[in-house]
Amino acid sequence: MNIMGHLQQLGRSLMLPTIVLPGAAVFLSLSALPWASMGIPSMHNYLQTAGEAIFSFLPYLFAFGVAMGMTSNAGTAGLAALAGMFIYTGIINSSHYELEPTVFTGVIIGIVTSIFNERFKTIKFPEYIQFFGGPRFVPLAMSLFSAVWAIIMVQLAPSLHHALIGLGDIVSSGGGFGVFLFGFVLRILVVFGLHHLVSHVFWFQVGGFQLPDGVMVFGDLPRFFAGDPSAGAFMAGLYPTMMFALPAIAFAIIHEAREDLKPKIRKTFLTAALASFLTGVTEPIEFAFLFVAPYLFVIHALLSGLMMWITYELGIRSGFSYSAGAIDFLINEHLATRGWLLIPIGLVFGALYYGFFRWAIRRFRIPTPGREEGSQLDEWAGDIPYRAPLILQAIGGKDNIVQMEACITRLRLKVSSDKLIDINALKHLGAAGVIRLGGGNVQIVFGTYSELIREEMDKAIRRDISRVLFCSPVQGRMLPLSEVPDPIFAGKLVGDGVAFIPDKGELVSPVLGKVIHVYPSMHAIGIRTPEGLDVLLHIGIDTSQLKGTGFKSVVNEGDQVKPGQLLIKFDLPYIRKASKSLATPMVITNSDRVSSWSFAPFKGVKRGQASVMSVVLKERSGGGETV
């Protein structure tokens, strides 16, 4: 059993039910408007009831969400979890104790449902009762479990009730340091995508507050919206981090970028800064410096914890329905205590972050985006359908994927072999970072487009089409064929494809295939793929006149080659001086057989790097099968 893999899946599952919370916050905020003076006094009650209803049914949402998330959206599991919650609630309501199901209850039922689903979904019975076999047995097993567990909980209810309140008292006794520690650990766990595990405990389970009708609510977040004046200590301090500190880092990265790259970096990181400020989505900025300067991330985590400590000591209590961005800040300000102080605190720390990060980037020559080989953070929303097949290839192809899910900012994968993952290619395709958790569990941070990427990858996997994927034949820079300084190649008279400017004198095979032609001057080579595509690789422009000088072929006609295999060595300095251009086209000469093309961004590439081009073949006109 891989613990980290199960934890990352649980972390994603815990986040799913929180998606509905912004709706509750909006309803509760609107209910505070002066509806009576508008002539519709009943509107206040309607809106307040709508908001409170979501919080009332949170345990059911968590049971359903965890069960679905842990079983890759198995509908039977979701149904079984809800049935379990209904049975549990029915039994405890029939007891003489004033009990209410908690979020913790929902999480436990969701987890148990996922375990039962994995254990019993393939169970077989004799044919005359096989109706209850397979996935249909999961709701039956969960019904029995929920009934037994509810009976046990009724007996333990008084002790557990006091234990939850006592746990809240223990946590509160930690004071400002406890809040600081929570903030520090929360940021560190963002790296592994496990931050929802620790935040869930504090936001939905620790501490109790009794409503006027006697109902108890648990957790910092529900207590805040229920009107508990002491709630919000574990949320308020996140506002300065997300609204000011992270955007300040984005501005520091922009201003330290090279002048020639600054326009593109500015566009990308202004978008990332705005996302952090408005919605609290921080990973695109944090991953821009996490891998190139992890010590800076530790300092950032310490400062984030310090901000939470300061807000606690100043008596600031505020909360959010989803994340600590400006939208939540404005919606929930009327419920906060001294919430306005978050703005000056954020401005001070924003200035501190900006100055410190600019100094550190310059002083330690940190390769943030826009400087040297900085980490990638791309803006390519409209390009997702075209890049998804390339991302799939960089992950190792559909056969390497055991399980694929997505949360708000990252793909969460279980792969057969993480050694098949091409990290350079993924960063080339827009990934902010790749995290290996062991046991084949991998997270790829793509920002807020991660779910759309997953959907397009699912489509690419399901489509029964013939696709040929290309690696980079050289190390250097990829460019459109139209920029090749030769009218024959630029006009696509030889074929369609892409080109490269090499910075190392080695040409490798971009595909699996057979060498069908090695030019006598060895400046070009032809390869035929198993699908019947003829690929021409041409080193430089007007290099045939060199008559083989500076070139050495290491393969012969008829040889079978695989992606990344060395084909030709060439004297780069000599060819640079003796030829018109180093531009090296990679074209498909029988491109009439291609139905559609996908190209990676035209940036620097490594030799043999996966996912630089992908083509879909046309169907045969006769039999209707793909070539």
PDB file of C-alpha atoms in Angstrom, residues 117-310:
ATOM      1  CA  ASN A 117     -16.225  -0.481  -3.130  1.00  0.00           C
ATOM      2  CA  GLU A 118     -12.678  -1.663  -3.811  1.00  0.00           C
ATOM      3  CA  ARG A 119     -13.216  -4.861  -1.847  1.00  0.00           C
ATOM      4  CA  PHE A 120     -16.692  -5.868  -3.016  1.00  0.00           C
ATOM      5  CA  LYS A 121     -17.225  -4.399  -6.507  1.00  0.00           C
ATOM      6  CA  THR A 122     -16.240  -7.707  -8.125  1.00  0.00           C
ATOM      7  CA  ILE A 123     -17.779 -10.050  -5.533  1.00  0.00           C
ATOM      8  CA  LYS A 124     -19.660 -13.052  -6.963  1.00  0.00           C
ATOM      9  CA  PHE A 125     -22.547 -15.006  -5.446  1.00  0.00           C
ATOM     10  CA  PRO A 126     -24.462 -18.073  -6.629  1.00  0.00           C
ATOM     11  CA  GLU A 127     -26.442 -17.282  -9.745  1.00  0.00           C
ATOM     12  CA  TYR A 128     -29.822 -17.175  -7.946  1.00  0.00           C
ATOM     13  CA  ILE A 129     -28.661 -14.242  -5.732  1.00  0.00           C
ATOM     14  CA  GLN A 130     -26.066 -12.700  -8.057  1.00  0.00           C
ATOM     15  CA  PHE A 131     -28.376  -9.693  -8.360  1.00  0.00           C
ATOM     16  CA  PHE A 132     -26.790  -8.558  -5.092  1.00  0.00           C
ATOM     17  CA  GLY A 133     -23.263  -9.238  -6.347  1.00  0.00           C
ATOM     18  CA  GLY A 134     -20.680  -6.884  -7.798  1.00  0.00           C
ATOM     19  CA  PRO A 135     -21.129  -3.125  -7.241  1.00  0.00           C
ATOM     20  CA  ARG A 136     -24.733  -3.677  -6.036  1.00  0.00           C
ATOM     21  CA  PHE A 137     -23.348  -5.282  -2.889  1.00  0.00           C
ATOM     22  CA  VAL A 138     -21.582  -2.044  -1.845  1.00  0.00           C
ATOM     23  CA  PRO A 139     -24.762  -0.148  -0.736  1.00  0.00           C
ATOM     24  CA  LEU A 140     -25.898  -3.261   1.134  1.00  0.00           C
ATOM     25  CA  ALA A 141     -22.575  -3.540   2.988  1.00  0.00           C
ATOM     26  CA  MET A 142     -22.563   0.175   3.756  1.00  0.00           C
ATOM     27  CA  SER A 143     -26.111   0.019   5.116  1.00  0.00           C
ATOM     28  CA  LEU A 144     -25.066  -2.680   7.566  1.00  0.00           C
ATOM     29  CA  PHE A 145     -21.892  -0.809   8.556  1.00  0.00           C
ATOM     30  CA  SER A 146     -23.733   2.489   9.073  1.00  0.00           C
ATOM     31  CA  ALA A 147     -26.350   0.875  11.265  1.00  0.00           C
ATOM     32  CA  VAL A 148     -23.754  -0.825  13.476  1.00  0.00           C
ATOM     33  CA  TRP A 149     -21.577   2.279  13.641  1.00  0.00           C
ATOM     34  CA  ALA A 150     -24.540   4.522  14.528  1.00  0.00           C
ATOM     35  CA  ILE A 151     -25.498   2.224  17.417  1.00  0.00           C
ATOM     36  CA  ILE A 152     -21.924   2.321  18.721  1.00  0.00           C
ATOM     37  CA  MET A 153     -21.797   6.109  18.330  1.00  0.00           C
ATOM     38  CA  VAL A 154     -24.983   6.545  20.329  1.00  0.00           C
ATOM     39  CA  GLN A 155     -23.264   4.768  23.222  1.00  0.00           C
ATOM     40  CA  LEU A 156     -20.114   6.858  22.857  1.00  0.00           C
ATOM     41  CA  ALA A 157     -21.889  10.126  22.048  1.00  0.00           C
ATOM     42  CA  PRO A 158     -21.393  12.014  25.339  1.00  0.00           C
ATOM     43  CA  SER A 159     -17.669  11.231  25.460  1.00  0.00           C
ATOM     44  CA  LEU A 160     -17.071  12.118  21.823  1.00  0.00           C
ATOM     45  CA  HIS A 161     -19.084  15.306  22.149  1.00  0.00           C
ATOM     46  CA  HIS A 162     -16.891  16.521  24.991  1.00  0.00           C
ATOM     47  CA  ALA A 163     -13.744  15.245  23.267  1.00  0.00           C
ATOM     48  CA  LEU A 164     -14.334  17.423  20.190  1.00  0.00           C
ATOM     49  CA  ILE A 165     -14.914  20.496  22.327  1.00  0.00           C
ATOM     50  CA  GLY A 166     -11.874  19.609  24.443  1.00  0.00           C
ATOM     51  CA  LEU A 167      -9.735  19.236  21.318  1.00  0.00           C
ATOM     52  CA  GLY A 168     -10.767  22.742  20.328  1.00  0.00           C
ATOM     53  CA  ASP A 169      -9.736  24.005  23.762  1.00  0.00           C
ATOM     54  CA  ILE A 170      -6.339  22.313  23.446  1.00  0.00           C
ATOM     55  CA  VAL A 171      -5.753  23.847  20.036  1.00  0.00           C
ATOM     56  CA  SER A 172      -6.861  27.251  21.296  1.00  0.00           C
ATOM     57  CA  SER A 173      -4.451  26.962  24.223  1.00  0.00           C
ATOM     58  CA  GLY A 174      -1.611  27.044  21.706  1.00  0.00           C
ATOM     59  CA  GLY A 175      -2.479  30.673  21.093  1.00  0.00           C
ATOM     60  CA  GLY A 176      -0.603  32.582  18.430  1.00  0.00           C
ATOM     61  CA  PHE A 177       2.164  29.998  18.154  1.00  0.00           C
ATOM     62  CA  GLY A 178      -0.366  27.281  17.363  1.00  0.00           C
ATOM     63  CA  VAL A 179      -1.834  29.419  14.597  1.00  0.00           C
ATOM     64  CA  PHE A 180       1.708  30.148  13.303  1.00  0.00           C
ATOM     65  CA  LEU A 181       2.502  26.427  13.216  1.00  0.00           C
ATOM     66  CA  PHE A 182      -0.730  25.719  11.347  1.00  0.00           C
ATOM     67  CA  GLY A 183       0.087  28.382   8.736  1.00  0.00           C
ATOM     68  CA  PHE A 184       3.643  27.101   8.254  1.00  0.00           C
ATOM     69  CA  VAL A 185       2.633  23.435   7.891  1.00  0.00           C
ATOM     70  CA  LEU A 186      -0.236  24.358   5.566  1.00  0.00           C
ATOM     71  CA  ARG A 187       2.117  26.071   3.097  1.00  0.00           C
ATOM     72  CA  ILE A 188       4.683  23.260   3.232  1.00  0.00           C
ATOM     73  CA  LEU A 189       2.007  20.649   2.493  1.00  0.00           C
ATOM     74  CA  VAL A 190       0.957  22.623  -0.610  1.00  0.00           C
ATOM     75  CA  VAL A 191       4.111  21.224  -2.215  1.00  0.00           C
ATOM     76  CA  PHE A 192       2.753  17.682  -1.917  1.00  0.00           C
ATOM     77  CA  GLY A 193      -0.885  18.568  -2.539  1.00  0.00           C
ATOM     78  CA  LEU A 194      -1.760  17.342   0.965  1.00  0.00           C
ATOM     79  CA  HIS A 195      -2.691  20.703   2.514  1.00  0.00           C
ATOM     80  CA  HIS A 196      -6.388  19.801   2.491  1.00  0.00           C
ATOM     81  CA  LEU A 197      -5.728  17.072   5.058  1.00  0.00           C
ATOM     82  CA  VAL A 198      -4.534  19.451   7.774  1.00  0.00           C
ATOM     83  CA  SER A 199      -6.841  22.328   6.849  1.00  0.00           C
ATOM     84  CA  HIS A 200      -9.862  20.016   6.918  1.00  0.00           C
ATOM     85  CA  VAL A 201      -9.227  19.119  10.565  1.00  0.00           C
ATOM     86  CA  PHE A 202      -9.067  22.729  11.714  1.00  0.00           C
ATOM     87  CA  TRP A 203     -11.696  24.177   9.401  1.00  0.00           C
ATOM     88  CA  PHE A 204     -14.366  21.494   9.769  1.00  0.00           C
ATOM     89  CA  GLN A 205     -13.757  19.512  12.962  1.00  0.00           C
ATOM     90  CA  VAL A 206     -11.894  21.333  15.756  1.00  0.00           C
ATOM     91  CA  GLY A 207     -13.853  23.450  18.254  1.00  0.00           C
ATOM     92  CA  GLY A 208     -17.568  23.600  18.948  1.00  0.00           C
ATOM     93  CA  PHE A 209     -20.231  26.333  19.021  1.00  0.00           C
ATOM     94  CA  GLN A 210     -23.834  25.948  20.167  1.00  0.00           C
ATOM     95  CA  LEU A 211     -26.542  27.663  18.150  1.00  0.00           C
ATOM     96  CA  PRO A 212     -29.552  29.269  19.854  1.00  0.00           C
ATOM     97  CA  ASP A 213     -31.665  26.213  19.004  1.00  0.00           C
ATOM     98  CA  GLY A 214     -29.168  23.956  20.808  1.00  0.00           C
ATOM     99  CA  VAL A 215     -27.534  22.479  17.696  1.00  0.00           C
ATOM    100  CA  MET A 216     -23.728  22.192  17.877  1.00  0.00           C
ATOM    101  CA  VAL A 217     -21.521  23.086  14.928  1.00  0.00           C
ATOM    102  CA  PHE A 218     -17.878  22.080  14.745  1.00  0.00           C
ATOM    103  CA  GLY A 219     -14.893  23.500  12.893  1.00  0.00           C
ATOM    104  CA  ASP A 220     -13.502  26.995  12.355  1.00  0.00           C
ATOM    105  CA  LEU A 221     -15.344  27.534   9.061  1.00  0.00           C
ATOM    106  CA  PRO A 222     -18.911  26.466  10.002  1.00  0.00           C
ATOM    107  CA  ARG A 223     -18.550  28.242  13.384  1.00  0.00           C
ATOM    108  CA  PHE A 224     -17.552  31.472  11.630  1.00  0.00           C
ATOM    109  CA  PHE A 225     -20.635  31.452   9.425  1.00  0.00           C
ATOM    110  CA  ALA A 226     -22.792  30.427  12.395  1.00  0.00           C
ATOM    111  CA  GLY A 227     -21.798  33.633  14.172  1.00  0.00           C
ATOM    112  CA  ASP A 228     -19.199  32.364  16.661  1.00  0.00           C
ATOM    113  CA  PRO A 229     -17.120  35.490  17.495  1.00  0.00           C
ATOM    114  CA  SER A 230     -14.081  33.352  18.388  1.00  0.00           C
ATOM    115  CA  ALA A 231     -14.018  31.546  15.015  1.00  0.00           C
ATOM    116  CA  GLY A 232     -11.834  32.532  12.082  1.00  0.00           C
ATOM    117  CA  ALA A 233      -8.422  32.353  13.783  1.00  0.00           C
ATOM    118  CA  PHE A 234      -7.237  29.654  11.369  1.00  0.00           C
ATOM    119  CA  MET A 235      -8.451  31.474   8.266  1.00  0.00           C
ATOM    120  CA  ALA A 236      -7.990  35.234   8.745  1.00  0.00           C
ATOM    121  CA  GLY A 237      -4.181  35.218   8.408  1.00  0.00           C
ATOM    122  CA  LEU A 238      -4.338  33.593   4.966  1.00  0.00           C
ATOM    123  CA  TYR A 239      -5.815  36.733   3.393  1.00  0.00           C
ATOM    124  CA  PRO A 240      -2.549  38.764   3.494  1.00  0.00           C
ATOM    125  CA  THR A 241      -0.654  35.822   1.958  1.00  0.00           C
ATOM    126  CA  MET A 242      -3.008  35.224  -0.948  1.00  0.00           C
ATOM    127  CA  MET A 243      -4.151  38.785  -1.654  1.00  0.00           C
ATOM    128  CA  PHE A 244      -0.809  40.573  -1.227  1.00  0.00           C
ATOM    129  CA  ALA A 245       2.275  38.416  -0.598  1.00  0.00           C
ATOM    130  CA  LEU A 246       1.928  36.053  -3.566  1.00  0.00           C
ATOM    131  CA  PRO A 247       1.026  38.839  -6.045  1.00  0.00           C
ATOM    132  CA  ALA A 248       4.100  40.716  -4.748  1.00  0.00           C
ATOM    133  CA  ILE A 249       6.268  37.710  -5.675  1.00  0.00           C
ATOM    134  CA  ALA A 250       4.702  37.759  -9.148  1.00  0.00           C
ATOM    135  CA  PHE A 251       5.639  41.437  -9.561  1.00  0.00           C
ATOM    136  CA  ALA A 252       9.191  40.701  -8.360  1.00  0.00           C
ATOM    137  CA  ILE A 253       9.530  37.934 -10.966  1.00  0.00           C
ATOM    138  CA  ILE A 254       8.237  40.279 -13.677  1.00  0.00           C
ATOM    139  CA  HIS A 255      10.659  43.065 -12.809  1.00  0.00           C
ATOM    140  CA  GLU A 256      13.653  40.708 -12.615  1.00  0.00           C
ATOM    141  CA  ALA A 257      12.956  39.126 -16.014  1.00  0.00           C
ATOM    142  CA  ARG A 258      15.144  39.860 -19.031  1.00  0.00           C
ATOM    143  CA  GLU A 259      13.977  42.828 -21.057  1.00  0.00           C
ATOM    144  CA  ASP A 260      13.342  40.745 -24.176  1.00  0.00           C
ATOM    145  CA  LEU A 261      11.173  38.290 -22.229  1.00  0.00           C
ATOM    146  CA  LYS A 262       9.515  40.810 -19.929  1.00  0.00           C
ATOM    147  CA  PRO A 263       6.381  41.437 -22.084  1.00  0.00           C
ATOM    148  CA  LYS A 264       5.447  37.748 -22.096  1.00  0.00           C
ATOM    149  CA  ILE A 265       6.372  37.244 -18.432  1.00  0.00           C
ATOM    150  CA  ARG A 266       4.349  40.316 -17.518  1.00  0.00           C
ATOM    151  CA  LYS A 267       1.237  38.965 -19.231  1.00  0.00           C
ATOM    152  CA  THR A 268       1.587  35.531 -17.654  1.00  0.00           C
ATOM    153  CA  PHE A 269       2.350  36.624 -14.104  1.00  0.00           C
ATOM    154  CA  LEU A 270      -0.144  39.470 -13.996  1.00  0.00           C
ATOM    155  CA  THR A 271      -2.767  36.817 -14.723  1.00  0.00           C
ATOM    156  CA  ALA A 272      -1.337  34.592 -11.970  1.00  0.00           C
ATOM    157  CA  ALA A 273      -1.220  37.536  -9.535  1.00  0.00           C
ATOM    158  CA  LEU A 274      -4.834  38.423 -10.286  1.00  0.00           C
ATOM    159  CA  ALA A 275      -5.918  34.802  -9.759  1.00  0.00           C
ATOM    160  CA  SER A 276      -4.186  34.738  -6.367  1.00  0.00           C
ATOM    161  CA  PHE A 277      -5.609  38.124  -5.354  1.00  0.00           C
ATOM    162  CA  LEU A 278      -9.196  37.387  -6.365  1.00  0.00           C
ATOM    163  CA  THR A 279      -9.591  33.651  -5.752  1.00  0.00           C
ATOM    164  CA  GLY A 280      -6.645  32.566  -3.584  1.00  0.00           C
ATOM    165  CA  VAL A 281      -5.204  30.146  -6.184  1.00  0.00           C
ATOM    166  CA  THR A 282      -1.506  30.339  -5.320  1.00  0.00           C
ATOM    167  CA  GLU A 283       0.259  27.327  -6.877  1.00  0.00           C
ATOM    168  CA  PRO A 284       1.159  28.896 -10.256  1.00  0.00           C
ATOM    169  CA  ILE A 285       3.204  31.562  -8.448  1.00  0.00           C
ATOM    170  CA  GLU A 286       4.585  29.327  -5.705  1.00  0.00           C
ATOM    171  CA  PHE A 287       5.752  26.677  -8.168  1.00  0.00           C
ATOM    172  CA  ALA A 288       7.541  29.341 -10.210  1.00  0.00           C
ATOM    173  CA  PHE A 289      10.259  29.456  -7.541  1.00  0.00           C
ATOM    174  CA  LEU A 290       9.692  26.269  -5.512  1.00  0.00           C
ATOM    175  CA  PHE A 291      11.950  23.983  -7.542  1.00  0.00           C
ATOM    176  CA  VAL A 292      14.654  26.500  -8.417  1.00  0.00           C
ATOM    177  CA  ALA A 293      14.940  27.921  -4.872  1.00  0.00           C
ATOM    178  CA  PRO A 294      13.293  25.622  -2.281  1.00  0.00           C
ATOM    179  CA  TYR A 295      14.923  27.560   0.565  1.00  0.00           C
ATOM    180  CA  LEU A 296      12.896  30.606  -0.529  1.00  0.00           C
ATOM    181  CA  PHE A 297       9.734  28.523  -0.241  1.00  0.00           C
ATOM    182  CA  VAL A 298      10.623  27.621   3.364  1.00  0.00           C
ATOM    183  CA  ILE A 299      11.104  31.328   4.129  1.00  0.00           C
ATOM    184  CA  HIS A 300       7.778  32.038   2.431  1.00  0.00           C
ATOM    185  CA  ALA A 301       6.098  29.360   4.593  1.00  0.00           C
ATOM    186  CA  LEU A 302       7.596  30.904   7.756  1.00  0.00           C
ATOM    187  CA  LEU A 303       6.417  34.379   6.754  1.00  0.00           C
ATOM    188  CA  SER A 304       2.961  33.027   5.975  1.00  0.00           C
ATOM    189  CA  GLY A 305       2.795  31.505   9.461  1.00  0.00           C
ATOM    190  CA  LEU A 306       4.031  34.798  10.930  1.00  0.00           C
ATOM    191  CA  MET A 307       1.193  36.682   9.232  1.00  0.00           C
ATOM    192  CA  MET A 308      -1.308  34.286  10.792  1.00  0.00           C
ATOM    193  CA  TRP A 309       0.284  34.800  14.214  1.00  0.00           C
ATOM    194  CA  ILE A 310       0.109  38.592  13.908  1.00  0.00           C
TER     195      ILE A 310
END
